[in-house]
XYZ file of C-alpha atoms in Angstrom:
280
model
C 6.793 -67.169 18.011
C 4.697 -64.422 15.906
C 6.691 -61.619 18.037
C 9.974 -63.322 16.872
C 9.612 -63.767 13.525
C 8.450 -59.750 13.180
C 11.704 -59.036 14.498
C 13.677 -61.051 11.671
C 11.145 -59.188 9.355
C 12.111 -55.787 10.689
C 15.815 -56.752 11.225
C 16.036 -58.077 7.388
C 13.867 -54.783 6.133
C 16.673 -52.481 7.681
C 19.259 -54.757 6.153
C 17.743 -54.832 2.886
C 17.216 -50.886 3.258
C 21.044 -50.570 3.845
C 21.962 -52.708 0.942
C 19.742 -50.790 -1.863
C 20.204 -46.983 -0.512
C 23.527 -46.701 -2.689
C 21.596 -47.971 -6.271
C 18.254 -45.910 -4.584
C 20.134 -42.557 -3.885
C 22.339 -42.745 -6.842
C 19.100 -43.406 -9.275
C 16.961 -40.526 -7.037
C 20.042 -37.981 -7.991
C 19.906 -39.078 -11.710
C 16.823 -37.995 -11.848
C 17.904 -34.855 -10.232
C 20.570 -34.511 -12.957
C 18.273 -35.108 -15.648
C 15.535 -32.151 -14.730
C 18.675 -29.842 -14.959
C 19.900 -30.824 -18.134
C 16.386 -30.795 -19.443
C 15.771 -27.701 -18.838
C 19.286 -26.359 -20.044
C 17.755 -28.754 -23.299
C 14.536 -26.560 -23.405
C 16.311 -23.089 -23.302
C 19.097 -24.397 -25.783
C 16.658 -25.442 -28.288
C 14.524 -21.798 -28.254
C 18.092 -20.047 -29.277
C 17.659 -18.654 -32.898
C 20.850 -19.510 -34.969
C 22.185 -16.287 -35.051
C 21.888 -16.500 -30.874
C 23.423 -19.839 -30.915
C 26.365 -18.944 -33.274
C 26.724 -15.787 -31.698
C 27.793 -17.948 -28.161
C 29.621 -20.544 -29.691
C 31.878 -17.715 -31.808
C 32.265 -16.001 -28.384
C 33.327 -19.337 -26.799
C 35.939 -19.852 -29.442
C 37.677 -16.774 -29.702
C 37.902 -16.885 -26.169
C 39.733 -20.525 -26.825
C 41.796 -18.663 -29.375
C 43.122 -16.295 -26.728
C 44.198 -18.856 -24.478
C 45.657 -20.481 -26.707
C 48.166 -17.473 -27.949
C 48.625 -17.146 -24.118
C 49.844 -20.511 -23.477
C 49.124 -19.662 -19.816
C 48.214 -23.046 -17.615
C 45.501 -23.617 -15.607
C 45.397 -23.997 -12.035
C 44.518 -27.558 -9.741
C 41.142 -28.157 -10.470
C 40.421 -27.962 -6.709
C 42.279 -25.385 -5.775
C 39.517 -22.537 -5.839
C 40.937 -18.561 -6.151
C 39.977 -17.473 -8.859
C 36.695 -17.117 -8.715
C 37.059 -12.960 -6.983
C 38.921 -11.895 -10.141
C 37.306 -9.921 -12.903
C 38.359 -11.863 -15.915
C 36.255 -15.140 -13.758
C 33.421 -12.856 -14.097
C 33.654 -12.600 -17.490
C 34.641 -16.205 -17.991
C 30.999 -17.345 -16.478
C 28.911 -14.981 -18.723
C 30.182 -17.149 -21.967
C 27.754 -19.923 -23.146
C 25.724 -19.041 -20.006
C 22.271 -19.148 -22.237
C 20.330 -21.087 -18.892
C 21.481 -18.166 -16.499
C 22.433 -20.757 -14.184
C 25.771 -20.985 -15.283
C 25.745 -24.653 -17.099
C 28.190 -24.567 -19.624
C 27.694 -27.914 -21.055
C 26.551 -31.390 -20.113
C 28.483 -34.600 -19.935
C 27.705 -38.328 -20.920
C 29.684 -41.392 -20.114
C 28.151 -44.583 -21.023
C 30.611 -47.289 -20.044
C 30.009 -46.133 -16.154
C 26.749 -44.259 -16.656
C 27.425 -40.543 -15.475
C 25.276 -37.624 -16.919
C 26.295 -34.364 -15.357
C 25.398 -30.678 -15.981
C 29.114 -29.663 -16.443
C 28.979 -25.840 -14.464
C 31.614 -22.492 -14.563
C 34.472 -22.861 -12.273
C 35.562 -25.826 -10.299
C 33.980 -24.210 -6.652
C 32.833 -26.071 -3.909
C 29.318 -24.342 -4.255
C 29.739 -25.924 -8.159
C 31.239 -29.520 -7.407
C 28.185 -30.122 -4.393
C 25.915 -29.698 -7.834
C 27.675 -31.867 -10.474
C 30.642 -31.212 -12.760
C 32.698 -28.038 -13.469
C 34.525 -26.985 -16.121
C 38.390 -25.706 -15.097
C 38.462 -21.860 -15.311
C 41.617 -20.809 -17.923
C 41.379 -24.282 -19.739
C 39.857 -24.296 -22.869
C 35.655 -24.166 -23.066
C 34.433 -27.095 -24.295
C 33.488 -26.426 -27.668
C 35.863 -28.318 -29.302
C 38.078 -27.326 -32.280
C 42.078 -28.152 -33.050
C 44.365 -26.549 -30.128
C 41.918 -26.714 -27.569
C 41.779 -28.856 -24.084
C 38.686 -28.725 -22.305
C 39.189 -29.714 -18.183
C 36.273 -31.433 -16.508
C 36.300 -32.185 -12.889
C 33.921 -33.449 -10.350
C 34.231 -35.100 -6.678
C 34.552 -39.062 -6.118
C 33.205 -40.631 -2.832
C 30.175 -38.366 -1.949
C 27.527 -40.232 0.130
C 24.800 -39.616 -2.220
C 26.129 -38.555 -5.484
C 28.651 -40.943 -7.763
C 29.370 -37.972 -9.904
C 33.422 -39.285 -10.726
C 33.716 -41.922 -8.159
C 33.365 -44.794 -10.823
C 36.117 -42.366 -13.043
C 39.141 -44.922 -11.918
C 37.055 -47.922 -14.065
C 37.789 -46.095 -17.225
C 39.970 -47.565 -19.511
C 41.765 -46.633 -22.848
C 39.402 -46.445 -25.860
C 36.179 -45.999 -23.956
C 34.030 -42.908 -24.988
C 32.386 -40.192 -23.457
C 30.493 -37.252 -24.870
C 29.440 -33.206 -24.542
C 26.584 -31.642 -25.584
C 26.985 -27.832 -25.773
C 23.971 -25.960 -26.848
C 22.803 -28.642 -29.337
C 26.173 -29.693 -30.309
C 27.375 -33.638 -29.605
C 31.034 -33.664 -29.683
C 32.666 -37.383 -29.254
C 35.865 -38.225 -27.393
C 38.117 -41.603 -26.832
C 40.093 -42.017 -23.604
C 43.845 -42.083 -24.851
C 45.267 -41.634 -21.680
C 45.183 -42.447 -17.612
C 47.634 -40.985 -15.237
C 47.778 -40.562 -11.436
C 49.641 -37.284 -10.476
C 49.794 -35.232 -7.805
C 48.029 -31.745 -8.202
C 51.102 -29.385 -9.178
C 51.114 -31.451 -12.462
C 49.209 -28.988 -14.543
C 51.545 -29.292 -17.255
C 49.593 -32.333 -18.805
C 46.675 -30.039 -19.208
C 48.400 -27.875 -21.743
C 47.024 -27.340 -25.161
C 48.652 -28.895 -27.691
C 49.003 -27.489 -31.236
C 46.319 -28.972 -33.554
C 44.498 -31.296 -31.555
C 41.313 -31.139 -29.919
C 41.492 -32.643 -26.000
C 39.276 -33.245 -23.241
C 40.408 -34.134 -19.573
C 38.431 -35.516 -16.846
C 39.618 -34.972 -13.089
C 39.279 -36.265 -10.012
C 40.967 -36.572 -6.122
C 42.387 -40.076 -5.872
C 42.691 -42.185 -3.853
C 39.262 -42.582 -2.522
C 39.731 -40.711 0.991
C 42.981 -39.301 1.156
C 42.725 -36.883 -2.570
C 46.071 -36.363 -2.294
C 46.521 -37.067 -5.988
C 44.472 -35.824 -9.088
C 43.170 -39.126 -11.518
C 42.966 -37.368 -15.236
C 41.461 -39.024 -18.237
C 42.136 -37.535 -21.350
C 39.897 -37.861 -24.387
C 40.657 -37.196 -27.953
C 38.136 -35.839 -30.211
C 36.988 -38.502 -32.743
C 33.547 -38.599 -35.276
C 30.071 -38.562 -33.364
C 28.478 -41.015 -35.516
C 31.267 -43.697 -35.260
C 31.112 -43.169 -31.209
C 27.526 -43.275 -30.698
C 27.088 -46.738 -32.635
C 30.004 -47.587 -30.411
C 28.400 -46.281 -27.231
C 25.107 -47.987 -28.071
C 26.717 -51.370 -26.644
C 27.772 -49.918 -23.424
C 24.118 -48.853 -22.857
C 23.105 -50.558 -18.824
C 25.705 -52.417 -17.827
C 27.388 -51.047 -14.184
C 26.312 -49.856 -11.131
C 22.657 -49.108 -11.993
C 21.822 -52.088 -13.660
C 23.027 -54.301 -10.574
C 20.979 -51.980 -8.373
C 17.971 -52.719 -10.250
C 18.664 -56.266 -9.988
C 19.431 -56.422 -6.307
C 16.146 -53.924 -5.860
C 13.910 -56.668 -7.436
C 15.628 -59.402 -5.676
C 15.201 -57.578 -2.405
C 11.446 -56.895 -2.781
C 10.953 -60.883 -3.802
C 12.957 -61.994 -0.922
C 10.933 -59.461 1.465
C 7.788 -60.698 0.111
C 8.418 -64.614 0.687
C 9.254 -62.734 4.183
C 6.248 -61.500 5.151
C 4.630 -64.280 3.632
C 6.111 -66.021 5.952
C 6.083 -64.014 8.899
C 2.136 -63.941 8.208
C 1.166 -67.690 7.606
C -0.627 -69.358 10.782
C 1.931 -71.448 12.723
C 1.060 -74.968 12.037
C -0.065 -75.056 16.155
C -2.647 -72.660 15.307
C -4.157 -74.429 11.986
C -3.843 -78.052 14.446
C -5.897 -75.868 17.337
C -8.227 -74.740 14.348
């Protein structure tokens, strides 16, 4: 009977195992994220002024020549570029880690919080979010439009996976060397990847796009949320009331329900059979 009832134990700690590695993984790669984007913190905060100023001027007049360009970017997965010698000096802007992090990214209504890297390379997207070389940097300012894209559907990683749960008005924010810039989703479309043209800068306003392959699977389509640039203050009172609610809060709750129900488990597996306290 004892030899039976360890097998249910063992049986229901793989199941329970199964069940909490998505919230486990997911929470263990947080963590991950938030070491990077501490240390690009640290370095960010021992720039002088001058230094800091001196990279965000740098960033902006190289917004100011794309814009007079009016050149399009590329798909965001389409890779290329990255051999050329105006990509080399694309990743030395706002580069003050040396590990190319440009920026990092915040979205509290399905709790991402990504280093946001140069170029949109595989070598970049296995690490977290990258920012779409000839789109605008993301430093904000009118006639600018910042692209962000990151995978969906990795095993361990969310990254944009949860990006299709958006909806119109939510928030999401950038931090660029010290900086908090504020954006409000005004826009969800499905297209497929030729459909650059939406990630043009428009004259006067200040944009932000988030992409990613859709469906889940088959990426044969590009998902792209566009923000609009609105007042920090107002969206971080806002954002306070999205604060734990999704995926990680459920995990946490299934995790604490799964190590109560596996300890009335092995408190059962262990109690004496009632033949054995009758025998006693």
């Amino acid at each position: 009977m004892k030899r039976q009832r360890l097998i249910f134990f063992l049986f229901l700690l793989v199941g329970m195992g199964f069940l909490n590695y998505p919230f486990v993984s997911q929470w263990v790669n947080q963590r991950n994220q938030s070491k990077v984007i501490y240390e690009y913190e640290k370095k960010a905060e021992k720039l002088s002024d001058t230094g800091k100023q001196k990279l965000l001027g740098e960033a902006r007049n190289y917004n100011s020549k794309l814009r007079a360009g009016r050149v399009l970017p590329g798909d965001s997965f389409g890779g290329g570029a990255e051999e050329t010698s105006a990509y080399r000096e694309y990743q030395k802007l706002l580069d003050v880690s040396g590990d190319e992090i440009l920026c990092y990214l915040e979205i509290p209504s399905i709790e991402v919080f990504l280093p946001v890297f140069h170029g949109t390379s595989e070598h970049v997207l296995e690490q977290g979010a990258g920012h779409l070389f000839g789109s605008s940097l993301p430093v904000g300012g009118a006639g600018t439009h910042a692209v962000i894209a990151a995978h969906t559907g990795i095993a361990t990683r969310m990254f944009f996976t949860d990006l299709d749960q958006m909806k119109t008005g939510d928030l999401f924010f950038l931090n660029v060397l010290g900086e908090k810039l504020a954006y409000q989703v005004d826009q969800i479309v499905t297209v497929t990847p030729d459909r650059t043209d939406l990630l043009r800068i428009e004259e006067g306003k200040d944009q932000v796009t988030l992409v990613t392959c859709t469906p889940y699977g088959i990426n044969s389509h590009r998902l792209l949320v566009r923000g609009k640039r609105i007042p920090y203050r107002e969206a971080q009172k806002r954002a306070e009331q999205a604060k734990e609610s999704g995926f990680l809060i459920w995990g946490k709750r299934v995790f604490v329900l799964s190590i109560l129900f596996l300890g009335a488990a092995g408190f059962w597996l262990l109690k004496p059979s009632k033949r054995k306290e009758e025998k006693g």
